[in-house]
PDB file of C-alpha atoms in Angstrom:
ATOM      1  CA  UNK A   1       8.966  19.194   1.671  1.00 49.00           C
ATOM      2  CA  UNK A   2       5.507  21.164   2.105  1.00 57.00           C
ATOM      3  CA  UNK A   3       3.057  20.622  -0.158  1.00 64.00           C
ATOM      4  CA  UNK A   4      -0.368  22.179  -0.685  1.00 76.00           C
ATOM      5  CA  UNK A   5      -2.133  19.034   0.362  1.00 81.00           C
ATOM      6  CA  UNK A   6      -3.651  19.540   3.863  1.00 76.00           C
ATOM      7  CA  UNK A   7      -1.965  18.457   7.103  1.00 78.00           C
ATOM      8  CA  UNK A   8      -3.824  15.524   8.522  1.00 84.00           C
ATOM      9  CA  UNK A   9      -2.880  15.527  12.245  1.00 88.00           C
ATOM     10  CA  UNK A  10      -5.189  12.288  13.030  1.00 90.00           C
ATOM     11  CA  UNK A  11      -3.167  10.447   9.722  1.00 91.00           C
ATOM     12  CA  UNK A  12       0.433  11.973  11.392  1.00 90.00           C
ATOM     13  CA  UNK A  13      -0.241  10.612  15.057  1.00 92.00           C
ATOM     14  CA  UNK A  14      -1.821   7.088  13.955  1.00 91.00           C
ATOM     15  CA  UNK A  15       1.645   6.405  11.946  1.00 91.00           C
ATOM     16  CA  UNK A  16       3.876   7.414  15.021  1.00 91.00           C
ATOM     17  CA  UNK A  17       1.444   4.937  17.166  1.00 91.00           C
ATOM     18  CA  UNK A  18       1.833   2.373  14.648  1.00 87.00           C
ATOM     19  CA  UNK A  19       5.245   2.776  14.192  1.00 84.00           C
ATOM     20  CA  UNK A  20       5.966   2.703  17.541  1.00 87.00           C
ATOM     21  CA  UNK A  21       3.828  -0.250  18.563  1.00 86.00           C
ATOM     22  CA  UNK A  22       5.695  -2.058  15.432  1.00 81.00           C
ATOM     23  CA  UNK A  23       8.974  -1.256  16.737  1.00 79.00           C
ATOM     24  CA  UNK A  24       7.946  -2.511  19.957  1.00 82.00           C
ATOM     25  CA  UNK A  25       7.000  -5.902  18.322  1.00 79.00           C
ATOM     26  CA  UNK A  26       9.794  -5.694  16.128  1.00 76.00           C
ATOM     27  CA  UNK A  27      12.542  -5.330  19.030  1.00 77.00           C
ATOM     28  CA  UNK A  28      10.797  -7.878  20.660  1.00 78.00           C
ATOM     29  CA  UNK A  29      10.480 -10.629  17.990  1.00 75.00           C
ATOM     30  CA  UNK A  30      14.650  -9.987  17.018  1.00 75.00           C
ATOM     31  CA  UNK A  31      15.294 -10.548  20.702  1.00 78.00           C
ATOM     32  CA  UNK A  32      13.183 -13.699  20.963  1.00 75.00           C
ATOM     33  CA  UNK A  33      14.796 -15.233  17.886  1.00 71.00           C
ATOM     34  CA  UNK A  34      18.260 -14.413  19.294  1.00 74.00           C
ATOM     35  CA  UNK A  35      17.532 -16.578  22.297  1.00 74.00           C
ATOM     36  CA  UNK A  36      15.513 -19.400  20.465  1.00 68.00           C
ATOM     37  CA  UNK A  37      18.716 -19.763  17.496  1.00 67.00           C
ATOM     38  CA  UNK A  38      21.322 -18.825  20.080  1.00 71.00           C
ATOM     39  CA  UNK A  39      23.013 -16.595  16.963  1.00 69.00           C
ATOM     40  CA  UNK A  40      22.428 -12.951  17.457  1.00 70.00           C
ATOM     41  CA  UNK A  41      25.078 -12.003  14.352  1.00 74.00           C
ATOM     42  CA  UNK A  42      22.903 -14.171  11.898  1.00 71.00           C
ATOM     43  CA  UNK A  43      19.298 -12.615  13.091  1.00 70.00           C
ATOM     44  CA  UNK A  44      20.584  -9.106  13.398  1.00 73.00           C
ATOM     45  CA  UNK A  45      22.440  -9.209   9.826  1.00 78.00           C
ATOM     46  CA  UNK A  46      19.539 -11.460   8.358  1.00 71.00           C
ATOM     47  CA  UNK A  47      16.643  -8.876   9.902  1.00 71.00           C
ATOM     48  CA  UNK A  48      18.409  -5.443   8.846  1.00 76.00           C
ATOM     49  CA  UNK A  49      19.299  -6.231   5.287  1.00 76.00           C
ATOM     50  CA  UNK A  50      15.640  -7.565   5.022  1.00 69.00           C
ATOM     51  CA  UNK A  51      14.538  -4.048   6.081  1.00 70.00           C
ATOM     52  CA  UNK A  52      17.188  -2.080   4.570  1.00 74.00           C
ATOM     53  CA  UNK A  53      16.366  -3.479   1.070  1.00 70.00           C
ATOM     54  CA  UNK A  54      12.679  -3.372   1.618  1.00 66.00           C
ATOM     55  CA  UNK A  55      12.757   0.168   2.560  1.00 69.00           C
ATOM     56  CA  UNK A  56      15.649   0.889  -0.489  1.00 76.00           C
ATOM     57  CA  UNK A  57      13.991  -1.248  -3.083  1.00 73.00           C
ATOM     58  CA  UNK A  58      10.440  -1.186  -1.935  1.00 68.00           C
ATOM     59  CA  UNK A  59       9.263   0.715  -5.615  1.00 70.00           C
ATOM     60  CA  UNK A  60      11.719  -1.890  -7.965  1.00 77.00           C
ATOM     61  CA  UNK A  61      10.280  -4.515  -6.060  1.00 72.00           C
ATOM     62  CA  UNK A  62       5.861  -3.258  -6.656  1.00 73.00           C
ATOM     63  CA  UNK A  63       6.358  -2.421  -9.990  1.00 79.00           C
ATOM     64  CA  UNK A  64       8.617  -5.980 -11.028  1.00 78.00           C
ATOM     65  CA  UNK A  65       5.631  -7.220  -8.925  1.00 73.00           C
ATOM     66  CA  UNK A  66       2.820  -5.724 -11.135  1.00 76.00           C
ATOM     67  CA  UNK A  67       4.746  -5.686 -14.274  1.00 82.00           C
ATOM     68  CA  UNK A  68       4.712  -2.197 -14.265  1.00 87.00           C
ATOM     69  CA  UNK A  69       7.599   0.118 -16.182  1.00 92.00           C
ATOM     70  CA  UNK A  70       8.981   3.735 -16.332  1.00 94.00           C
ATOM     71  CA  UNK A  71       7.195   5.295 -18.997  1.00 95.00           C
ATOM     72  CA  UNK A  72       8.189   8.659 -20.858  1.00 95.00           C
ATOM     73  CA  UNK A  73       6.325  11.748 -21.898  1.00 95.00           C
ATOM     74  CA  UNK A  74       6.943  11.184 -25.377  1.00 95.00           C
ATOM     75  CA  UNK A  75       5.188   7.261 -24.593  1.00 94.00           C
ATOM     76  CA  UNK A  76       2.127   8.474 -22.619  1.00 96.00           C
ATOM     77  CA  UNK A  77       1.704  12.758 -23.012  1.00 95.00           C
ATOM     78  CA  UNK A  78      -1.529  12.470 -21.321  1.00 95.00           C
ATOM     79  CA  UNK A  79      -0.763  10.936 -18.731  1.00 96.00           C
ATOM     80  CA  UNK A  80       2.359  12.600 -17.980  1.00 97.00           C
ATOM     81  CA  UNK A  81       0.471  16.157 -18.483  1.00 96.00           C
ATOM     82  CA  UNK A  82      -2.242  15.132 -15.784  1.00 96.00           C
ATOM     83  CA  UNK A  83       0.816  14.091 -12.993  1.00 96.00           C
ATOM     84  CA  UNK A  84       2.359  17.601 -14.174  1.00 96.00           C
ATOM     85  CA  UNK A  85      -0.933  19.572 -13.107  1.00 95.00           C
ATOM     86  CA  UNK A  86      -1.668  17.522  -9.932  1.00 95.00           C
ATOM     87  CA  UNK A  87       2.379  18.346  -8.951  1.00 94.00           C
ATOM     88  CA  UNK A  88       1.866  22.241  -9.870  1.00 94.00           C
ATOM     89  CA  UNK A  89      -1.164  22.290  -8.013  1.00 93.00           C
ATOM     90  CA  UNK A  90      -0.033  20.440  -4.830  1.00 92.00           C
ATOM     91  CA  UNK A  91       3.659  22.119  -5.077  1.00 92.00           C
ATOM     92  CA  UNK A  92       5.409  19.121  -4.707  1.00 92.00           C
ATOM     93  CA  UNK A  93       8.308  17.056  -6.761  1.00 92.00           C
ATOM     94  CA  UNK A  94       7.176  15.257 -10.167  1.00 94.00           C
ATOM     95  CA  UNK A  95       7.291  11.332  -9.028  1.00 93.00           C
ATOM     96  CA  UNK A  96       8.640   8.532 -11.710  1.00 93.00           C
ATOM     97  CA  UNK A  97       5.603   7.634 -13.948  1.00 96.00           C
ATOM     98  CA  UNK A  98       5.191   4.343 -14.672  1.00 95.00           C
ATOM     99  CA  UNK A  99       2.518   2.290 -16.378  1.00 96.00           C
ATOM    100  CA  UNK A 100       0.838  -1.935 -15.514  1.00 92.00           C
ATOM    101  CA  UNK A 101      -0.043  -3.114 -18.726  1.00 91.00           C
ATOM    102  CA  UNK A 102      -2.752  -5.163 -17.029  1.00 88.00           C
ATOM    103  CA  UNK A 103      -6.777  -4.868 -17.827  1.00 88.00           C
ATOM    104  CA  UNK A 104      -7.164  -4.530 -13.988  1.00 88.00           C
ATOM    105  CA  UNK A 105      -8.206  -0.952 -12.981  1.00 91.00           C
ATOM    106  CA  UNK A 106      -6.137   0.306 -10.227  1.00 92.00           C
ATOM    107  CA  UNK A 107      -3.133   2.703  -9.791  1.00 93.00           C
ATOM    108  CA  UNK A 108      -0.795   2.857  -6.447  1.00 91.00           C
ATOM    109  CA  UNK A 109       2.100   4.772  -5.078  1.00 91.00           C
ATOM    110  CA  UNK A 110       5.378   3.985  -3.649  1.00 85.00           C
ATOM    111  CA  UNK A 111       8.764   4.531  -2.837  1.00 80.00           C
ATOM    112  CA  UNK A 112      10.819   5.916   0.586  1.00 78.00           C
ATOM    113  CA  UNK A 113      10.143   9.778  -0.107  1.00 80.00           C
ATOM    114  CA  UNK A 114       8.952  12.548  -2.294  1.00 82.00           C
ATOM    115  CA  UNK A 115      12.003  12.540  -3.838  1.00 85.00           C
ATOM    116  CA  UNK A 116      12.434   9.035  -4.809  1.00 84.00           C
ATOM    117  CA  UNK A 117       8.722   8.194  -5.399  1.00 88.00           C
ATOM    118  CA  UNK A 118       6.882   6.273  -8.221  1.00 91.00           C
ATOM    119  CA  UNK A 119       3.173   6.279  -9.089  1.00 94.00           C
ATOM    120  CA  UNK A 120       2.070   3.649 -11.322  1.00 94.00           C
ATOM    121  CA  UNK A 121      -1.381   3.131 -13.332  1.00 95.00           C
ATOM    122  CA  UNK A 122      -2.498   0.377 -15.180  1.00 93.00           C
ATOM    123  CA  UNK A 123      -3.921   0.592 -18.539  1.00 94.00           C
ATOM    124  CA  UNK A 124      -7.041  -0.513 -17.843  1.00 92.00           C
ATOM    125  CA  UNK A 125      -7.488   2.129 -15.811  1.00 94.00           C
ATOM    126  CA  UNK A 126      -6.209   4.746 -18.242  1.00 95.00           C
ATOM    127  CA  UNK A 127      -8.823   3.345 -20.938  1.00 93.00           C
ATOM    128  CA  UNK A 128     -11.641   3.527 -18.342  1.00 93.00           C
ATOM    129  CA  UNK A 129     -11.670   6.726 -16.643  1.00 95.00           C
ATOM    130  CA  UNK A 130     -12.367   9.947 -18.172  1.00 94.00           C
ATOM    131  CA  UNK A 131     -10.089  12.774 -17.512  1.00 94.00           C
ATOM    132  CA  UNK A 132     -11.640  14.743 -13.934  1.00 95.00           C
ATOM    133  CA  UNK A 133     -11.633  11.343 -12.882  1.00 96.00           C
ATOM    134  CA  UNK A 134      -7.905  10.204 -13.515  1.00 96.00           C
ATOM    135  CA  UNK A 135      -6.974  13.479 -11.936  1.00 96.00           C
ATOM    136  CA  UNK A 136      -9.049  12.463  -8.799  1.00 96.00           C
ATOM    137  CA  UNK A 137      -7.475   9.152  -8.510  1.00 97.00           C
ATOM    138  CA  UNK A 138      -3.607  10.655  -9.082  1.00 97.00           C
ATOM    139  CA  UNK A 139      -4.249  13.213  -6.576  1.00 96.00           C
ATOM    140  CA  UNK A 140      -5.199  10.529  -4.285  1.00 96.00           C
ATOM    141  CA  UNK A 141      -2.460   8.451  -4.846  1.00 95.00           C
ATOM    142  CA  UNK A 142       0.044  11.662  -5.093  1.00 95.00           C
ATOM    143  CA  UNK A 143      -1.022  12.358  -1.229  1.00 94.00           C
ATOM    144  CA  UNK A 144       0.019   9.134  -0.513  1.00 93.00           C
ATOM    145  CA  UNK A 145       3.520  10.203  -1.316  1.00 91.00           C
ATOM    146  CA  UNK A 146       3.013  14.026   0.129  1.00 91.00           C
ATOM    147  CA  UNK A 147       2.238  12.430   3.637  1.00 91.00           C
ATOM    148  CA  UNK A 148       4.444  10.320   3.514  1.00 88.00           C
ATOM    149  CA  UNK A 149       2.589   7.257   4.724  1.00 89.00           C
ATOM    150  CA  UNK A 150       3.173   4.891   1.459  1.00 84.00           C
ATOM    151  CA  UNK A 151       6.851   5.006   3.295  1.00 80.00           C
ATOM    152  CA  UNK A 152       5.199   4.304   6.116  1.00 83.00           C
ATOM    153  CA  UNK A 153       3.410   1.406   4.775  1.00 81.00           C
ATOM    154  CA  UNK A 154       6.285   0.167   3.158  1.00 74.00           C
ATOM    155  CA  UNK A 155       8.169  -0.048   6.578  1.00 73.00           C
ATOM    156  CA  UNK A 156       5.065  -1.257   8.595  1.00 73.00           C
ATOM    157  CA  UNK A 157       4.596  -4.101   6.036  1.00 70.00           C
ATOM    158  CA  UNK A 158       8.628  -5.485   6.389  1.00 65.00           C
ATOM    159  CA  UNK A 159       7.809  -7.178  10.598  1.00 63.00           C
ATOM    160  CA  UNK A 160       5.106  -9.207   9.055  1.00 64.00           C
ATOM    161  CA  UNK A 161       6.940  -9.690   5.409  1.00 64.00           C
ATOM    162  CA  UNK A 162      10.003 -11.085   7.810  1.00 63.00           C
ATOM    163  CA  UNK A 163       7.915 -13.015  10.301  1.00 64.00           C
ATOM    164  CA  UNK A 164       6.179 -14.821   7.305  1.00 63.00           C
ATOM    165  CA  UNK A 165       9.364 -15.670   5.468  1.00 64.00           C
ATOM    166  CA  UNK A 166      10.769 -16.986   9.192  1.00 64.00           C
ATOM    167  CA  UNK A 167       7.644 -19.095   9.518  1.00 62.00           C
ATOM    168  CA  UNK A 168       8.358 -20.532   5.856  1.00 63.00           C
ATOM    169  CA  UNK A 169      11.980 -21.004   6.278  1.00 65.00           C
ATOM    170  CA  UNK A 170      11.421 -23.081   9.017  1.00 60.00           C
ATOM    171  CA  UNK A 171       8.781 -25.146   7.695  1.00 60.00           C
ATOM    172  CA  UNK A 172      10.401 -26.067   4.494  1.00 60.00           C
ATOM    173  CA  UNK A 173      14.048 -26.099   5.343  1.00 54.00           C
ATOM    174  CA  UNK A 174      16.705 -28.246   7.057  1.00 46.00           C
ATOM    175  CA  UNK A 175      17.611 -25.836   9.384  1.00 49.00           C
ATOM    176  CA  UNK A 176      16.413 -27.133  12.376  1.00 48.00           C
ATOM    177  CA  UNK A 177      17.832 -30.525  12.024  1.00 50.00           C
ATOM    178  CA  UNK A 178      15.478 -32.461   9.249  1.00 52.00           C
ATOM    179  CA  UNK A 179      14.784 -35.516  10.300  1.00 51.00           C
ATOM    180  CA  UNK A 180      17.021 -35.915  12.746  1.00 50.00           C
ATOM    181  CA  UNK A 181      15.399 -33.759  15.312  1.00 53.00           C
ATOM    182  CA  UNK A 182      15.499 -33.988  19.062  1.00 58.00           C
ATOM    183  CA  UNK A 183      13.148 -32.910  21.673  1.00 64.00           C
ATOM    184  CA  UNK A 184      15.418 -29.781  22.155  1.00 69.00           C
ATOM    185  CA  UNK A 185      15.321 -28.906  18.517  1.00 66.00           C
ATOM    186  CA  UNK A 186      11.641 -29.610  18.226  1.00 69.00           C
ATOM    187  CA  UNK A 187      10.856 -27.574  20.841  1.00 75.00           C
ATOM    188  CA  UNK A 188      13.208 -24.398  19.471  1.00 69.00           C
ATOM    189  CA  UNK A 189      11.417 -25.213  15.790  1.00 69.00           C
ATOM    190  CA  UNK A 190       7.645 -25.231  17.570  1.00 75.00           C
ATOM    191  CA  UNK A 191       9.117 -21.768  19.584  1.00 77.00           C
ATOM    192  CA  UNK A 192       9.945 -19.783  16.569  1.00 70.00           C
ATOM    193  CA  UNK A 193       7.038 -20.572  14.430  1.00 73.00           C
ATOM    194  CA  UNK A 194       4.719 -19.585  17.566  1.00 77.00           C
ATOM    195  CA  UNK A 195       6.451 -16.509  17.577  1.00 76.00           C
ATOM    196  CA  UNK A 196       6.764 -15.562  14.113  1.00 73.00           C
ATOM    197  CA  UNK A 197       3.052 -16.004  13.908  1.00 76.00           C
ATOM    198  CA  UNK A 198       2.443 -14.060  16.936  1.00 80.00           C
ATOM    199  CA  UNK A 199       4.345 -11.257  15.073  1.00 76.00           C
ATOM    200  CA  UNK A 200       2.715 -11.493  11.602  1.00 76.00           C
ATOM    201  CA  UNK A 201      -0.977 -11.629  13.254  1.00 81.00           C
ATOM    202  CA  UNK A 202      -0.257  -8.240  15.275  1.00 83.00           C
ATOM    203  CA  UNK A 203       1.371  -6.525  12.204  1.00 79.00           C
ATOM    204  CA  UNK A 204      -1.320  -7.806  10.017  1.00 81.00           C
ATOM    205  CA  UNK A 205      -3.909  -5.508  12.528  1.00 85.00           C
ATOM    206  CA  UNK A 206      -1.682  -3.024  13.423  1.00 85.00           C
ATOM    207  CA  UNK A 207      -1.280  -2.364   9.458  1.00 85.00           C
ATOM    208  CA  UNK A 208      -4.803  -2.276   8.112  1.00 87.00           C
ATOM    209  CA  UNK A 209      -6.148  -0.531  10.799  1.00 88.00           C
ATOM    210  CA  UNK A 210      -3.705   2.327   9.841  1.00 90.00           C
ATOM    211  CA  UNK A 211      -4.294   1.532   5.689  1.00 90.00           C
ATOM    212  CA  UNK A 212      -7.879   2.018   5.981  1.00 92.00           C
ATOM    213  CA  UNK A 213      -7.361   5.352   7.760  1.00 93.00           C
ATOM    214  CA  UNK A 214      -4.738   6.823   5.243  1.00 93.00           C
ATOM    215  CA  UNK A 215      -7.129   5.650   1.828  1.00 95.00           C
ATOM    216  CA  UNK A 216     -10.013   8.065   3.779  1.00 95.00           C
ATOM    217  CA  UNK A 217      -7.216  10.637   4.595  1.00 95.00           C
ATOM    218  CA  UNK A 218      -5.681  10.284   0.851  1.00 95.00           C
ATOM    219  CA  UNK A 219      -9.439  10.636  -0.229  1.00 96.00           C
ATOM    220  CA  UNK A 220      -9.965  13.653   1.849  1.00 95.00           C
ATOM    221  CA  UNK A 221      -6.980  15.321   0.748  1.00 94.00           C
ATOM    222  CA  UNK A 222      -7.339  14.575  -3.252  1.00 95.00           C
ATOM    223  CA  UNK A 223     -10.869  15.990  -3.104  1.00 94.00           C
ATOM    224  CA  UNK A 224      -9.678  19.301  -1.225  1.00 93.00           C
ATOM    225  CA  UNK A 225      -6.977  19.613  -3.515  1.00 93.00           C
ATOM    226  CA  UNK A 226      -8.644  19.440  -6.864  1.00 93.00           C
ATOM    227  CA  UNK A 227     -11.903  20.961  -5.663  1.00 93.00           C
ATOM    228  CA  UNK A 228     -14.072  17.847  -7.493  1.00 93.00           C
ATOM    229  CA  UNK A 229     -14.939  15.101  -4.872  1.00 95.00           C
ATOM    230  CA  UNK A 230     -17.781  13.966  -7.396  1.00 95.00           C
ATOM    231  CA  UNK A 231     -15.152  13.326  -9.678  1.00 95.00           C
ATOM    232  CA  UNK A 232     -12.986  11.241  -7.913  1.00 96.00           C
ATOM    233  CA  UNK A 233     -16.101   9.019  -6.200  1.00 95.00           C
ATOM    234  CA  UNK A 234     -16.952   8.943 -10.006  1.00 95.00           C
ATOM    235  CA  UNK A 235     -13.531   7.263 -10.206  1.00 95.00           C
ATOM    236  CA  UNK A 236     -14.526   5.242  -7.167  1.00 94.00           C
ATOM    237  CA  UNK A 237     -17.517   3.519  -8.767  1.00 94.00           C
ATOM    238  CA  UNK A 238     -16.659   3.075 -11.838  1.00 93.00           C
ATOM    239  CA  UNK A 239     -13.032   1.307 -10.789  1.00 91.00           C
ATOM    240  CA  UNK A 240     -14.606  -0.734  -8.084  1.00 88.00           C
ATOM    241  CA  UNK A 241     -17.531  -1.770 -10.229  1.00 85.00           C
ATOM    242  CA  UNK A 242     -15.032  -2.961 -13.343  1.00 82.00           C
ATOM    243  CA  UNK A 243     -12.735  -4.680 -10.960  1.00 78.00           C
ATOM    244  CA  UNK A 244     -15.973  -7.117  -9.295  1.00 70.00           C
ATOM    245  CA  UNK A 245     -16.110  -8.174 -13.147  1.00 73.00           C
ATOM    246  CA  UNK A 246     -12.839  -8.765 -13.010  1.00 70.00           C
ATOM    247  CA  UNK A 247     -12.016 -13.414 -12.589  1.00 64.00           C
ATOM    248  CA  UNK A 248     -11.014 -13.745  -9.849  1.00 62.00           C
ATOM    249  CA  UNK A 249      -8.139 -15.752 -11.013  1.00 57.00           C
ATOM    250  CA  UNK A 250      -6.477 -12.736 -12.204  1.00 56.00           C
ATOM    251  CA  UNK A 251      -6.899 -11.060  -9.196  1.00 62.00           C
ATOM    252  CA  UNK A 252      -4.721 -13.131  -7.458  1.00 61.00           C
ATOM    253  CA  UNK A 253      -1.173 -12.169  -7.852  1.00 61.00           C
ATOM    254  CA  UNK A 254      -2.474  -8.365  -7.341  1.00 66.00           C
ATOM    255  CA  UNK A 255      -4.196  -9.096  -4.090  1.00 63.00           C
ATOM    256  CA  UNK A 256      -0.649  -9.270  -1.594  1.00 62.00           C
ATOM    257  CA  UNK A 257      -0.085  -5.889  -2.700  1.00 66.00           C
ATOM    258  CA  UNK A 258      -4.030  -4.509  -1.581  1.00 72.00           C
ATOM    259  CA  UNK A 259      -2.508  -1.891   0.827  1.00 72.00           C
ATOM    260  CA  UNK A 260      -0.663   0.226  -2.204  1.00 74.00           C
ATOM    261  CA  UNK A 261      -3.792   0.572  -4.207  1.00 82.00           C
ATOM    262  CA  UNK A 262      -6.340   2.866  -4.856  1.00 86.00           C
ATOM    263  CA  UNK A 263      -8.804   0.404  -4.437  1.00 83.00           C
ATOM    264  CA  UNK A 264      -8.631  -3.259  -3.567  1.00 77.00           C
ATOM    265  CA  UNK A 265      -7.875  -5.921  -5.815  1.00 72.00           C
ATOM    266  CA  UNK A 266     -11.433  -7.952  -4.542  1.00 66.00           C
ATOM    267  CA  UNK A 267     -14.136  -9.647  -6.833  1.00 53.00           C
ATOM    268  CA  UNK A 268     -16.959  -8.311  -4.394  1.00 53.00           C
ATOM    269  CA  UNK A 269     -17.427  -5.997  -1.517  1.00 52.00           C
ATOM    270  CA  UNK A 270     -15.999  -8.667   1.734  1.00 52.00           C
ATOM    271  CA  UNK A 271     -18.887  -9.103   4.340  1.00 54.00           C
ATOM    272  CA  UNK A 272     -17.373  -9.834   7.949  1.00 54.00           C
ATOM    273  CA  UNK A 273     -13.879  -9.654   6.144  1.00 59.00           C
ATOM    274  CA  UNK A 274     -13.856  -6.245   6.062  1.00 61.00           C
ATOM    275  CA  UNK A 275     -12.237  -5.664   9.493  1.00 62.00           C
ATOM    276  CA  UNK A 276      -9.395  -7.297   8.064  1.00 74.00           C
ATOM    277  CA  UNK A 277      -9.536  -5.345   4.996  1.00 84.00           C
ATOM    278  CA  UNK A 278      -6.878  -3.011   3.645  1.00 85.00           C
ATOM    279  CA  UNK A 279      -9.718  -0.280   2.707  1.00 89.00           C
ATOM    280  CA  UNK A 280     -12.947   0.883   3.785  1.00 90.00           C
ATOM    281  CA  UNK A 281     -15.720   0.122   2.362  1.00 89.00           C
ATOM    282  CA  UNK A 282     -16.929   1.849  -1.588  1.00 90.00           C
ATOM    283  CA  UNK A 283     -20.017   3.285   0.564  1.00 91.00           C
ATOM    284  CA  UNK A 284     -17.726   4.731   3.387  1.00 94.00           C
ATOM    285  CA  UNK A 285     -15.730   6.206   0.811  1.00 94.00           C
ATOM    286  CA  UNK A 286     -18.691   7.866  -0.791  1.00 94.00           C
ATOM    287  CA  UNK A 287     -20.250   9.028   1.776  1.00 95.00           C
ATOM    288  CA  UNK A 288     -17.209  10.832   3.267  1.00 95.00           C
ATOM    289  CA  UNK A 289     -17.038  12.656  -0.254  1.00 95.00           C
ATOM    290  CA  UNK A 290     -20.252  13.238  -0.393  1.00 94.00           C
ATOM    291  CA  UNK A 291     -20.075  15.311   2.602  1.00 94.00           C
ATOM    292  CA  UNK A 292     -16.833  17.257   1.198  1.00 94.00           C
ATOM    293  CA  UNK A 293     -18.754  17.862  -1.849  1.00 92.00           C
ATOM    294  CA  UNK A 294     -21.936  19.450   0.735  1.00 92.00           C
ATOM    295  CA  UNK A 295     -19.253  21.484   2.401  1.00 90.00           C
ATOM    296  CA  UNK A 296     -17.657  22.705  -1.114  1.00 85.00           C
ATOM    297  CA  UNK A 297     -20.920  24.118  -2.602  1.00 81.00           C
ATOM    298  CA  UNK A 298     -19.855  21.463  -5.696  1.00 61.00           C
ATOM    299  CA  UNK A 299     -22.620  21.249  -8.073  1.00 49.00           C
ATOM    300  CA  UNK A 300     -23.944  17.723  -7.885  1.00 42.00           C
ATOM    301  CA  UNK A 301     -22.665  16.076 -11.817  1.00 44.00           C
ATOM    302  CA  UNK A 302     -23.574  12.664 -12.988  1.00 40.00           C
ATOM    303  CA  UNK A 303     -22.077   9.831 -11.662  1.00 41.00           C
ATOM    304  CA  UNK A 304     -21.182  11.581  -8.730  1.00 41.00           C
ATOM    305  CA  UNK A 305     -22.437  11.986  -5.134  1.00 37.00           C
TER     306      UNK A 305
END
């Protein structure tokens, strides 16, 4: 599938390195756990029905997540009119629309393929943004699916989903003997968990660093597309501003899935954090569409850049 949403050559090579360095990991971390449990059936089958549903289920599994459902035409018109436009315009498949019913302003993108790809919003963000804006963010978040790195994503995320659930199966299970450990079983327990979080703290860099290059690449492309970068850092502002408001409490079960969003699910711009973070900074952002907007001749509107 070729869409009208620019190539991004940088965005294509850093997946192949971070897939690649993954599967690296990933080969090496089943291989370890083969020797350490001594049962290569149970950690092959375990590991590639882990993956296999994550990459099959991966949209079931964010939208049950974020209490998000399929929504019709005849439900939300609007919304289903601007996700028509944005797929004219780009030349690419109409996703599954689907709509949070949470006051939290966000929207995020996900599934294996073009073909079998969901983009949800929530309604706060639907009662927030005014309509050049909402077309700015869905054109982000339709790139997403166009370059296929929210499959990417998806896939990079399962080594350090797996390593985590390793690390808690161990801790809180029997598995490994109870209390009725030896030296030998000690040692295989304290083995595994040293691994697994070996394996979750590379994928957890390897990951973001890639995640905050595709939200600049999905800004890039979005603003190219639609020809309005002042709407979309409109978008920007305003979302990022409304979710610091946001308690902080009920930003919590929204937070593990940061890397799907438009925008982060944070009560305040992170300090040191954010070389950890899932997205660059709101001022990075800007600034990158401000200089789209120089390069476009856009007229400068209010609220934008």
């Amino acid at each position: 599938m070729h869409s009208r949403f620019r190539s991004d050559r940088r965005l294509t090579t850093r997946m192949g390195i971070t897939l690649f360095l993954l599967g690296l990991v990933y080969v090496g971390f089943v291989a370890a756990l083969v020797v350490l449990l001594k049962s290569w059936v149970l950690v092959v089958v375990v590991a590639a029905a882990l993956l296999g549903a994550q990459y099959w289920f991966s949209d079931r599994i964010a939208l049950y997540a974020m209490r998000g459902r399929v929504v019709e035409r005849e439900e939300f018109p609007e919304l289903h009119a601007v996700i028509d436009r944005m797929c004219a315009l780009a030349d690419m498949p109409k996703p599954v629309v689907a709509v949070s019913d949470m006051d939290m302003p966000n929207a995020f993108a996900t599934g294996r393929n073009p073909d079998h790809a969901v983009v949800c919003v929530t309604t706060g963000l639907l009662r927030r943004l005014e309509p050049a804006e909402l077309e700015g963010v869905l054109a982000h978040e339709l790139s997403h699916v166009a370059h296929k790195d929210v499959a990417v994503i998806t896939v990079a995320s399962f080594l350090g989903v797996l390593a985590g659930l390793i690390v808690r199966f161990a801790f809180y299970s029997q598995v490994f003997g109870g209390g009725r450990r030896d030296q030998n079983t000690a040692a295989v327990f304290a083995a595994v968990m040293g691994v697994s979080a070996a394996v979750y703290a590379i994928s957890f860099l390897l990951i973001r660093a890639l995640s905050r290059y595709r939200e600049l690449a999905a800004d890039r492309a979005a603003a190219q597309l639609t020809g309005r970068p002042s709407a979309l850092a409109s978008a920007l502002t305003k979302v990022s501003g409304d979710i610091a408001r946001i308690p902080t409490k009920d930003l919590r079960t929204a937070q593990a899935f940061n890397a799907f969003y438009f925008t982060p699910a944070l009560g305040r711009e992170p300090g040191i954090a954010r070389l950890f973070s899932t997205h660059p900074s709101l001022q990075e952002r800007l600034d990158q569409l401000g200089r789209i907007s120089a390069e476009l001749g856009e007229a400068a509107s209010p609220g934008g850049v």
